[in-house]
Short mmCIF file of C-alpha atoms in Angstrom, two decimals:
data_model
loop_
_atom_site.label_atom_id
_atom_site.label_comp_id
_atom_site.label_asym_id
_atom_site.label_seq_id
_atom_site.Cartn_x
_atom_site.Cartn_y
_atom_site.Cartn_z
CA UNK A 1 -23.38 -9.98 -0.41
CA UNK A 2 -23.43 -6.30 0.47
CA UNK A 3 -26.47 -4.34 -0.67
CA UNK A 4 -27.18 -0.66 -1.02
CA UNK A 5 -30.12 0.46 1.10
CA UNK A 6 -31.61 3.93 1.08
CA UNK A 7 -32.06 5.38 4.55
CA UNK A 8 -33.20 8.89 3.58
CA UNK A 9 -34.88 10.24 0.47
CA UNK A 10 -36.05 13.74 -0.29
CA UNK A 11 -36.27 14.09 -4.06
CA UNK A 12 -32.76 13.98 -5.50
CA UNK A 13 -31.24 14.29 -2.03
CA UNK A 14 -30.62 10.82 -0.62
CA UNK A 15 -28.55 8.89 1.84
CA UNK A 16 -27.81 5.22 1.29
CA UNK A 17 -25.76 2.69 3.17
CA UNK A 18 -23.85 -0.34 1.96
CA UNK A 19 -24.37 -2.11 5.23
CA UNK A 20 -22.78 -5.03 6.91
CA UNK A 21 -21.84 -8.05 4.85
CA UNK A 22 -22.77 -11.50 6.20
CA UNK A 23 -20.50 -13.11 3.60
CA UNK A 24 -17.34 -11.23 4.45
CA UNK A 25 -14.41 -13.27 5.79
CA UNK A 26 -14.27 -13.39 9.60
CA UNK A 27 -10.81 -11.91 9.80
CA UNK A 28 -12.06 -8.58 8.39
CA UNK A 29 -13.98 -6.13 10.55
CA UNK A 30 -17.42 -5.45 9.13
CA UNK A 31 -18.01 -1.92 7.90
CA UNK A 32 -20.79 0.37 6.67
CA UNK A 33 -20.17 2.63 3.71
CA UNK A 34 -22.46 5.65 3.35
CA UNK A 35 -23.38 7.30 0.09
CA UNK A 36 -24.79 10.84 0.06
CA UNK A 37 -26.48 11.78 -3.20
CA UNK A 38 -27.61 15.19 -4.30
CA UNK A 39 -28.79 15.36 -7.90
CA UNK A 40 -25.98 14.26 -10.18
CA UNK A 41 -23.28 14.29 -7.48
CA UNK A 42 -22.50 11.78 -4.78
CA UNK A 43 -20.07 11.49 -1.91
CA UNK A 44 -18.97 8.17 -0.46
CA UNK A 45 -18.13 8.36 3.24
CA UNK A 46 -15.50 5.90 4.48
CA UNK A 47 -15.30 3.90 1.24
CA UNK A 48 -13.83 0.91 3.04
CA UNK A 49 -10.87 -1.41 2.76
CA UNK A 50 -9.30 -2.79 -0.37
CA UNK A 51 -10.52 -6.32 0.34
CA UNK A 52 -14.18 -5.31 0.25
CA UNK A 53 -13.91 -2.93 -2.70
CA UNK A 54 -15.52 -5.32 -5.17
CA UNK A 55 -18.49 -5.91 -2.84
CA UNK A 56 -18.97 -2.17 -2.21
CA UNK A 57 -18.49 -1.22 -5.85
CA UNK A 58 -20.92 -3.91 -7.02
CA UNK A 59 -23.55 -2.93 -4.44
CA UNK A 60 -23.38 0.73 -5.43
CA UNK A 61 -23.20 0.10 -9.18
CA UNK A 62 -26.24 -2.14 -9.01
CA UNK A 63 -28.33 0.86 -7.93
CA UNK A 64 -26.69 4.03 -9.24
CA UNK A 65 -24.21 5.24 -11.83
CA UNK A 66 -20.91 5.04 -9.90
CA UNK A 67 -19.55 7.95 -11.96
CA UNK A 68 -21.87 10.21 -9.95
CA UNK A 69 -19.48 9.68 -7.04
CA UNK A 70 -17.22 12.73 -7.21
CA UNK A 71 -16.06 12.84 -3.61
CA UNK A 72 -14.71 10.44 -1.05
CA UNK A 73 -14.72 11.37 2.61
CA UNK A 74 -12.33 9.60 4.97
CA UNK A 75 -13.23 10.09 8.62
CA UNK A 76 -9.68 9.09 9.49
CA UNK A 77 -6.70 7.11 8.22
CA UNK A 78 -7.49 3.50 9.11
CA UNK A 79 -7.20 0.78 6.42
CA UNK A 80 -10.82 -0.32 6.88
CA UNK A 81 -11.77 3.29 6.12
CA UNK A 82 -9.77 4.16 3.04
CA UNK A 83 -7.35 1.46 1.82
CA UNK A 84 -9.57 0.97 -1.26
CA UNK A 85 -8.58 4.46 -2.42
CA UNK A 86 -6.30 3.29 -5.25
CA UNK A 87 -9.09 1.11 -6.67
CA UNK A 88 -11.60 3.95 -6.59
CA UNK A 89 -9.06 6.19 -8.30
CA UNK A 90 -8.48 3.50 -10.90
CA UNK A 91 -12.15 3.67 -11.64
CA UNK A 92 -12.25 7.48 -11.63
CA UNK A 93 -8.93 9.36 -11.32
CA UNK A 94 -10.84 12.66 -10.92
CA UNK A 95 -12.25 11.71 -7.50
CA UNK A 96 -11.49 14.09 -4.65
CA UNK A 97 -10.77 12.69 -1.22
CA UNK A 98 -11.59 14.89 1.77
CA UNK A 99 -9.72 14.14 4.96
CA UNK A 100 -7.98 15.69 7.95
CA UNK A 101 -4.88 17.69 7.00
CA UNK A 102 -3.09 15.54 9.57
CA UNK A 103 -3.22 12.51 7.27
CA UNK A 104 -2.47 14.42 4.08
CA UNK A 105 0.91 12.79 3.60
CA UNK A 106 -0.02 9.40 5.07
CA UNK A 107 -3.12 8.42 3.08
CA UNK A 108 -1.29 8.91 -0.27
CA UNK A 109 0.52 5.67 0.63
CA UNK A 110 -2.80 4.03 -0.30
CA UNK A 111 -2.79 5.86 -3.67
CA UNK A 112 -3.66 9.19 -5.27
CA UNK A 113 -1.77 12.27 -6.38
CA UNK A 114 -1.38 15.75 -4.90
CA UNK A 115 -4.59 16.71 -6.74
CA UNK A 116 -6.62 13.93 -5.12
CA UNK A 117 -6.70 15.26 -1.58
CA UNK A 118 -8.65 18.09 -0.02
CA UNK A 119 -7.33 18.81 3.47
CA UNK A 120 -9.85 19.57 6.21
CA UNK A 121 -8.46 21.94 8.88
CA UNK A 122 -8.73 20.96 12.56
CA UNK A 123 -11.69 23.27 13.14
CA UNK A 124 -13.71 21.54 10.40
CA UNK A 125 -15.12 22.73 7.08
CA UNK A 126 -18.26 22.74 5.01
CA UNK A 127 -18.17 20.63 1.84
CA UNK A 128 -20.52 21.33 -1.02
CA UNK A 129 -22.20 18.44 -2.79
CA UNK A 130 -24.00 19.95 -5.75
CA UNK A 131 -24.99 22.87 -3.52
CA UNK A 132 -25.85 20.72 -0.51
CA UNK A 133 -23.84 21.70 2.58
CA UNK A 134 -22.14 18.86 4.42
CA UNK A 135 -20.31 19.82 7.60
CA UNK A 136 -17.10 18.08 8.56
CA UNK A 137 -17.48 18.08 12.36
CA UNK A 138 -14.27 17.70 14.41
CA UNK A 139 -14.12 14.45 16.35
CA UNK A 140 -10.40 14.43 17.03
CA UNK A 141 -9.06 11.66 19.28
CA UNK A 142 -12.30 9.72 18.75
CA UNK A 143 -10.45 7.58 17.98
CA UNK A 144 -7.95 9.04 15.56
CA UNK A 145 -5.97 12.19 16.33
CA UNK A 146 -7.20 13.69 13.06
CA UNK A 147 -10.84 12.64 12.90
CA UNK A 148 -14.05 14.05 11.42
CA UNK A 149 -17.75 13.23 11.35
CA UNK A 150 -19.96 14.39 8.49
CA UNK A 151 -23.21 16.18 9.23
CA UNK A 152 -26.04 16.82 6.80
CA UNK A 153 -28.16 19.62 8.31
CA UNK A 154 -30.95 19.14 5.78
CA UNK A 155 -31.28 15.38 6.22
CA UNK A 156 -30.42 15.64 9.94
CA UNK A 157 -28.01 12.76 9.58
CA UNK A 158 -24.63 12.52 11.30
CA UNK A 159 -22.09 10.07 9.89
CA UNK A 160 -20.11 9.46 13.07
CA UNK A 161 -17.26 7.18 11.91
CA UNK A 162 -16.10 5.02 14.79
CA UNK A 163 -18.19 6.90 17.36
CA UNK A 164 -21.26 4.80 18.03
CA UNK A 165 -19.67 1.72 16.51
CA UNK A 166 -20.68 -1.72 17.73
CA UNK A 167 -19.08 -5.06 17.05
CA UNK A 168 -22.24 -7.05 16.63
CA UNK A 169 -22.62 -10.82 16.60
CA UNK A 170 -23.98 -12.29 13.34
CA UNK A 171 -27.50 -12.74 14.77
CA UNK A 172 -27.76 -8.98 15.41
CA UNK A 173 -28.10 -8.11 11.75
CA UNK A 174 -30.67 -5.32 11.82
CA UNK A 175 -29.70 -2.14 10.00
CA UNK A 176 -31.06 -0.01 12.86
CA UNK A 177 -30.66 -0.25 16.61
CA UNK A 178 -33.83 -2.01 17.77
CA UNK A 179 -33.11 -2.39 21.47
CA UNK A 180 -30.69 0.22 22.81
CA UNK A 181 -29.80 -1.55 26.05
CA UNK A 182 -29.06 -4.83 24.30
CA UNK A 183 -27.19 -3.09 21.51
CA UNK A 184 -24.98 -0.89 23.64
CA UNK A 185 -23.36 -3.92 25.32
CA UNK A 186 -21.62 -4.49 21.99
CA UNK A 187 -20.38 -0.89 21.97
CA UNK A 188 -19.00 -0.56 25.48
CA UNK A 189 -15.66 -2.32 25.15
CA UNK A 190 -15.06 -0.83 21.73
CA UNK A 191 -15.49 2.72 23.00
CA UNK A 192 -13.59 2.19 26.24
CA UNK A 193 -10.58 0.92 24.29
CA UNK A 194 -10.65 2.88 21.04
CA UNK A 195 -11.68 6.30 22.31
CA UNK A 196 -8.61 7.71 23.97
CA UNK A 197 -9.68 10.97 25.60
CA UNK A 198 -12.50 11.77 28.06
CA UNK A 199 -11.93 15.47 27.39
CA UNK A 200 -12.33 15.01 23.62
CA UNK A 201 -15.35 12.79 24.21
CA UNK A 202 -17.13 15.40 26.39
CA UNK A 203 -16.36 18.15 23.90
CA UNK A 204 -17.87 16.00 21.11
CA UNK A 205 -20.96 15.14 23.19
CA UNK A 206 -21.51 18.80 24.06
CA UNK A 207 -21.21 19.96 20.44
CA UNK A 208 -23.18 17.11 18.87
CA UNK A 209 -26.02 17.32 21.42
CA UNK A 210 -26.73 20.81 20.04
CA UNK A 211 -27.29 19.46 16.51
CA UNK A 212 -30.61 18.22 15.17
CA UNK A 213 -29.94 14.59 14.46
CA UNK A 214 -32.48 12.04 13.32
CA UNK A 215 -29.93 9.36 12.51
CA UNK A 216 -26.46 8.74 13.89
CA UNK A 217 -24.64 6.49 11.43
CA UNK A 218 -21.48 4.71 12.60
CA UNK A 219 -18.95 2.93 10.41
CA UNK A 220 -19.46 -0.35 12.28
CA UNK A 221 -22.74 -1.78 13.56
CA UNK A 222 -26.30 -0.48 13.50
CA UNK A 223 -27.71 3.02 12.94
CA UNK A 224 -29.20 4.96 15.89
CA UNK A 225 -32.53 6.66 15.17
CA UNK A 226 -34.77 9.10 17.00
CA UNK A 227 -34.47 8.94 20.79
CA UNK A 228 -31.66 6.41 20.56
CA UNK A 229 -29.41 9.18 19.22
CA UNK A 230 -29.80 11.16 22.44
CA UNK A 231 -29.51 7.96 24.50
CA UNK A 232 -26.24 7.18 22.80
CA UNK A 233 -24.80 10.68 23.36
CA UNK A 234 -25.74 10.54 27.07
CA UNK A 235 -24.39 7.01 27.44
CA UNK A 236 -21.13 8.03 25.74
CA UNK A 237 -20.79 11.16 27.91
CA UNK A 238 -20.95 8.96 31.04
CA UNK A 239 -18.58 6.28 29.78
CA UNK A 240 -15.01 6.29 31.06
CA UNK A 241 -12.96 5.97 27.88
CA UNK A 242 -9.26 5.35 27.37
CA UNK A 243 -9.63 2.58 29.90
CA UNK A 244 -10.37 -0.60 28.02
CA UNK A 245 -7.15 -2.55 28.33
CA UNK A 246 -7.95 -6.09 29.36
CA UNK A 247 -6.34 -7.36 32.57
CA UNK B 1 -3.78 -14.40 -17.55
CA UNK B 2 -0.10 -15.34 -17.75
CA UNK B 3 0.91 -11.94 -16.42
CA UNK B 4 -0.38 -12.92 -12.96
CA UNK B 5 1.90 -15.94 -12.56
CA UNK B 6 4.72 -14.14 -14.36
CA UNK B 7 4.59 -11.39 -11.74
CA UNK B 8 5.10 -13.79 -8.86
CA UNK B 9 7.91 -15.67 -10.60
CA UNK B 10 9.36 -12.32 -11.70
CA UNK B 11 9.70 -11.13 -8.10
CA UNK B 12 11.21 -14.47 -7.05
CA UNK B 13 13.70 -14.28 -9.92
CA UNK B 14 14.64 -10.71 -9.02
CA UNK B 15 15.22 -11.65 -5.39
CA UNK B 16 17.32 -14.66 -6.41
CA UNK B 17 19.36 -12.63 -8.92
CA UNK B 18 19.85 -9.88 -6.35
CA UNK B 19 21.21 -12.38 -3.82
CA UNK B 20 23.81 -13.56 -6.37
CA UNK B 21 24.73 -9.99 -7.25
CA UNK B 22 25.14 -9.13 -3.56
CA UNK B 23 27.40 -12.16 -3.20
CA UNK B 24 29.56 -10.95 -6.11
CA UNK B 25 29.70 -7.43 -4.65
CA UNK B 26 30.94 -8.90 -1.36
CA UNK B 27 33.61 -10.95 -3.12
CA UNK B 28 34.66 -8.13 -5.46
CA UNK B 29 35.31 -5.79 -2.55
CA UNK B 30 37.95 -8.37 -1.58
CA UNK B 31 39.69 -8.05 -4.98
CA UNK B 32 40.54 -4.44 -4.23
CA UNK B 33 42.16 -5.36 -0.93
CA UNK B 34 44.07 -8.30 -2.39
CA UNK B 35 45.28 -6.12 -5.29
CA UNK B 36 46.37 -3.40 -2.87
CA UNK B 37 48.21 -5.96 -0.78
CA UNK B 38 49.88 -7.27 -3.95
CA UNK B 39 51.04 -3.75 -4.87
CA UNK B 40 52.57 -3.21 -1.42
CA UNK B 41 54.40 -6.53 -1.51
CA UNK B 42 55.63 -5.78 -5.03
CA UNK B 43 56.89 -2.40 -3.87
CA UNK B 44 58.78 -4.03 -1.02
CA UNK B 45 60.34 -6.51 -3.46
CA UNK B 46 61.71 -3.63 -5.53
CA UNK B 47 62.97 -3.93 -9.08
CA UNK B 48 62.67 -7.75 -9.20
CA UNK B 49 58.86 -7.49 -8.89
CA UNK B 50 58.33 -4.65 -11.31
CA UNK B 51 56.19 -6.82 -13.61
CA UNK B 52 54.09 -8.01 -10.65
CA UNK B 53 53.61 -4.37 -9.56
CA UNK B 54 52.30 -3.46 -13.03
CA UNK B 55 49.86 -6.38 -12.97
CA UNK B 56 48.74 -5.49 -9.41
CA UNK B 57 48.08 -1.94 -10.48
CA UNK B 58 45.97 -3.22 -13.40
CA UNK B 59 44.14 -5.49 -10.96
CA UNK B 60 43.20 -2.47 -8.83
CA UNK B 61 41.85 -0.78 -11.94
CA UNK B 62 39.94 -3.97 -12.75
CA UNK B 63 38.53 -3.97 -9.22
CA UNK B 64 37.30 -0.39 -9.63
CA UNK B 65 35.72 -1.20 -13.01
CA UNK B 66 34.11 -4.28 -11.49
CA UNK B 67 32.66 -2.14 -8.71
CA UNK B 68 31.14 0.26 -11.23
CA UNK B 69 29.77 -2.63 -13.31
CA UNK B 70 28.25 -4.23 -10.23
CA UNK B 71 26.64 -0.91 -9.29
CA UNK B 72 25.11 -0.93 -12.77
CA UNK B 73 23.70 -4.39 -12.09
CA UNK B 74 22.36 -3.14 -8.75
CA UNK B 75 20.54 -0.26 -10.47
CA UNK B 76 18.98 -2.68 -12.94
CA UNK B 77 17.83 -4.87 -10.07
CA UNK B 78 16.28 -1.78 -8.47
CA UNK B 79 14.33 -1.13 -11.70
CA UNK B 80 13.20 -4.74 -11.77
CA UNK B 81 11.99 -4.66 -8.17
CA UNK B 82 10.15 -1.40 -8.84
CA UNK B 83 8.48 -2.78 -11.99
CA UNK B 84 7.70 -6.16 -10.44
CA UNK B 85 6.09 -4.37 -7.47
CA UNK B 86 4.09 -2.16 -9.86
CA UNK B 87 2.93 -5.32 -11.62
CA UNK B 88 1.94 -6.88 -8.33
CA UNK B 89 -0.11 -3.79 -7.50
CA UNK B 90 -1.79 -3.90 -10.92
CA UNK B 91 -2.40 -7.61 -10.43
CA UNK B 92 -4.20 -6.95 -7.14
CA UNK B 93 -6.32 -4.25 -8.75
CA UNK B 94 -7.05 -6.57 -11.67
CA UNK B 95 -8.20 -9.26 -9.27
CA UNK B 96 -10.59 -6.86 -7.47
CA UNK B 97 -12.14 -5.67 -10.73
CA UNK B 98 -12.40 -9.27 -11.97
CA UNK B 99 -14.50 -9.97 -8.86
CA UNK B 100 -16.78 -7.08 -9.84
CA UNK B 101 -17.06 -8.64 -13.31
CA UNK B 102 -18.71 -11.69 -11.74
CA UNK B 103 -21.72 -9.53 -10.88
CA UNK B 104 -24.67 -9.03 -13.22
CA UNK B 105 -24.48 -7.22 -16.55
CA UNK B 106 -25.65 -3.85 -15.22
CA UNK B 107 -22.75 -3.80 -12.72
CA UNK B 108 -20.20 -5.26 -15.16
CA UNK B 109 -20.66 -2.40 -17.61
CA UNK B 110 -19.25 0.06 -15.05
CA UNK B 111 -16.19 -2.03 -14.34
CA UNK B 112 -15.32 -3.05 -17.92
CA UNK B 113 -13.55 0.19 -18.99
CA UNK B 114 -11.53 0.25 -15.74
CA UNK B 115 -10.58 -3.39 -16.16
CA UNK B 116 -9.46 -2.67 -19.72
CA UNK B 117 -7.29 0.22 -18.45
CA UNK B 118 -5.77 -1.96 -15.72
CA UNK B 119 -5.00 -4.68 -18.29
CA UNK B 120 -3.46 -2.09 -20.63
CA UNK B 121 -1.25 -0.87 -17.79
CA UNK B 122 -0.30 -4.45 -16.96
CA UNK B 123 0.76 -4.86 -20.59
CA UNK B 124 2.96 -1.77 -20.37
CA UNK B 125 4.56 -2.87 -17.10
CA UNK B 126 5.07 -6.39 -18.49
CA UNK B 127 6.94 -4.87 -21.44
CA UNK B 128 9.07 -2.79 -19.05
CA UNK B 129 9.88 -5.89 -17.01
CA UNK B 130 10.87 -7.75 -20.15
CA UNK B 131 13.18 -4.86 -21.15
CA UNK B 132 14.61 -4.75 -17.61
CA UNK B 133 15.56 -8.45 -17.86
CA UNK B 134 17.08 -7.86 -21.30
CA UNK B 135 19.18 -4.97 -19.99
CA UNK B 136 20.21 -7.08 -16.99
CA UNK B 137 21.39 -9.90 -19.27
CA UNK B 138 23.38 -7.43 -21.43
CA UNK B 139 25.00 -5.88 -18.37
CA UNK B 140 25.79 -9.32 -17.01
CA UNK B 141 27.56 -10.19 -20.26
CA UNK B 142 29.59 -7.01 -19.97
CA UNK B 143 30.58 -7.90 -16.40
CA UNK B 144 31.55 -11.40 -17.50
CA UNK B 145 33.79 -9.96 -20.25
CA UNK B 146 35.35 -7.73 -17.63
CA UNK B 147 35.92 -10.78 -15.44
CA UNK B 148 37.64 -12.53 -18.36
CA UNK B 149 40.17 -9.69 -18.36
CA UNK B 150 40.44 -10.08 -14.58
CA UNK B 151 41.22 -13.77 -15.02
CA UNK B 152 43.95 -12.95 -17.58
CA UNK B 153 45.42 -10.48 -15.12
CA UNK B 154 45.40 -13.04 -12.33
CA UNK B 155 47.20 -15.51 -14.60
CA UNK B 156 49.75 -12.82 -15.47
CA UNK B 157 50.22 -12.17 -11.75
CA UNK B 158 51.06 -15.85 -11.25
CA UNK B 159 53.63 -15.74 -14.05
CA UNK B 160 55.19 -12.50 -12.77
CA UNK B 161 55.35 -13.96 -9.27
CA UNK B 162 57.89 -16.54 -10.51
CA UNK B 163 60.35 -13.68 -11.20
CA UNK B 164 60.00 -12.30 -7.70
CA UNK B 165 63.29 -13.71 -6.39
CA UNK B 166 63.21 -14.29 -2.62
CA UNK B 167 59.69 -12.76 -2.54
CA UNK B 168 58.50 -15.25 -5.13
CA UNK B 169 56.67 -17.50 -2.64
CA UNK B 170 54.76 -14.60 -1.11
CA UNK B 171 53.92 -13.20 -4.53
CA UNK B 172 52.70 -16.63 -5.67
CA UNK B 173 50.44 -16.83 -2.63
CA UNK B 174 48.99 -13.40 -3.38
CA UNK B 175 48.58 -14.30 -7.07
CA UNK B 176 46.69 -17.49 -6.10
CA UNK B 177 44.46 -15.45 -3.80
CA UNK B 178 43.65 -13.07 -6.65
CA UNK B 179 42.98 -15.95 -9.02
CA UNK B 180 40.70 -17.66 -6.48
CA UNK B 181 38.69 -14.48 -5.90
CA UNK B 182 38.28 -13.67 -9.60
CA UNK B 183 37.34 -17.30 -10.35
CA UNK B 184 34.66 -17.22 -7.65
CA UNK B 185 33.17 -14.03 -9.10
CA UNK B 186 33.31 -15.50 -12.59
CA UNK B 187 31.59 -18.77 -11.69
CA UNK B 188 28.86 -16.98 -9.64
CA UNK B 189 28.11 -14.64 -12.52
CA UNK B 190 28.11 -17.49 -15.04
CA UNK B 191 25.62 -19.37 -12.91
CA UNK B 192 23.49 -16.24 -12.68
CA UNK B 193 23.60 -15.83 -16.47
CA UNK B 194 22.49 -19.44 -16.87
CA UNK B 195 19.57 -18.89 -14.47
CA UNK B 196 18.52 -15.72 -16.26
CA UNK B 197 18.58 -17.51 -19.61
CA UNK B 198 15.92 -20.03 -18.41
#
């Protein structure tokens, strides 16, 4: 069963993750859903697929009032990211969903009305969560052509979507990366195949390396902390991406 | 909840009914051609086939009315597919919120109002589906009445063919063709009406 775990707390400003689910069916990719709370408002980043909605909703509702969630953030358009949209809107039709303008007419196939969506321009934007600034950082072509990360300057946390993702075996169940070298083996093939552009990758690495980041939180796999954040950025900068097709 | 199973059977019934309606549309497009052919033959036969020409002209009118009636059936099927799909979507959402309801009381309380809204919507869609089926049955009855008039016309064509002089054999053949086509439409629609009554 998925559980909500707090990864950052500073008074009413918190980050929590509904981390990987050991009970999920094997045919579904495992995902992390991140909840950013600031006072009476919350934002759910990459709310997940329809099939895991009940697990995510239950995990969140067990800890907080789910009506505090006012915003959804979709890093990109994939079904494991946002196909639960209609169910979230069933629960609260007032929810706003922030996403790349590029997917503005695609994501509504999952649900929502014209009022649901807040388009993020290519250059990014700053979202306000009860006065807390959250920066939508461009990560286009990593892997989606309209793709954003979400950066919390105050908490020094970067939600990185598919960047930093790892497809971990069941025995590697830790919430955080414990051994970078062992962990990164589960990331290599994913990044080589899913990340399509070396140019986009280097641009991302250059921009993100200038940010203060204590935690880099991917949608799949474990969270990078401390020095592992820098290790990951350097590793990613050196990796030849767009090259992972199996022979 | 009965609505869940009803949704699945509803979609199956719509698909089945739609197949029968498509079959009738295919056949009815043939009536127009046969009627046109009958008119041309009657024209060639001249004064002796005047009665046959009148009947053929009525048959063309029947064919046009049948087309319009079948389009009406098609629109009703479209509504049914739309409503059955909406029900299927509600059913999925219902199932996800029912899973949440299996959690402890503190979680259930958040899902209960949403579940109630989903169930209320399912009730509304169920009512719409029921009205769709009712309208479909009414329209089907209207089409069957129309086909009764088509059958009378085809019988008249057979009678008029007898007075066609040296063209009589050809006219009889055409009249039989018309009768066969109208009969096929009639029996398909009757079968469909029987299935919808179940």
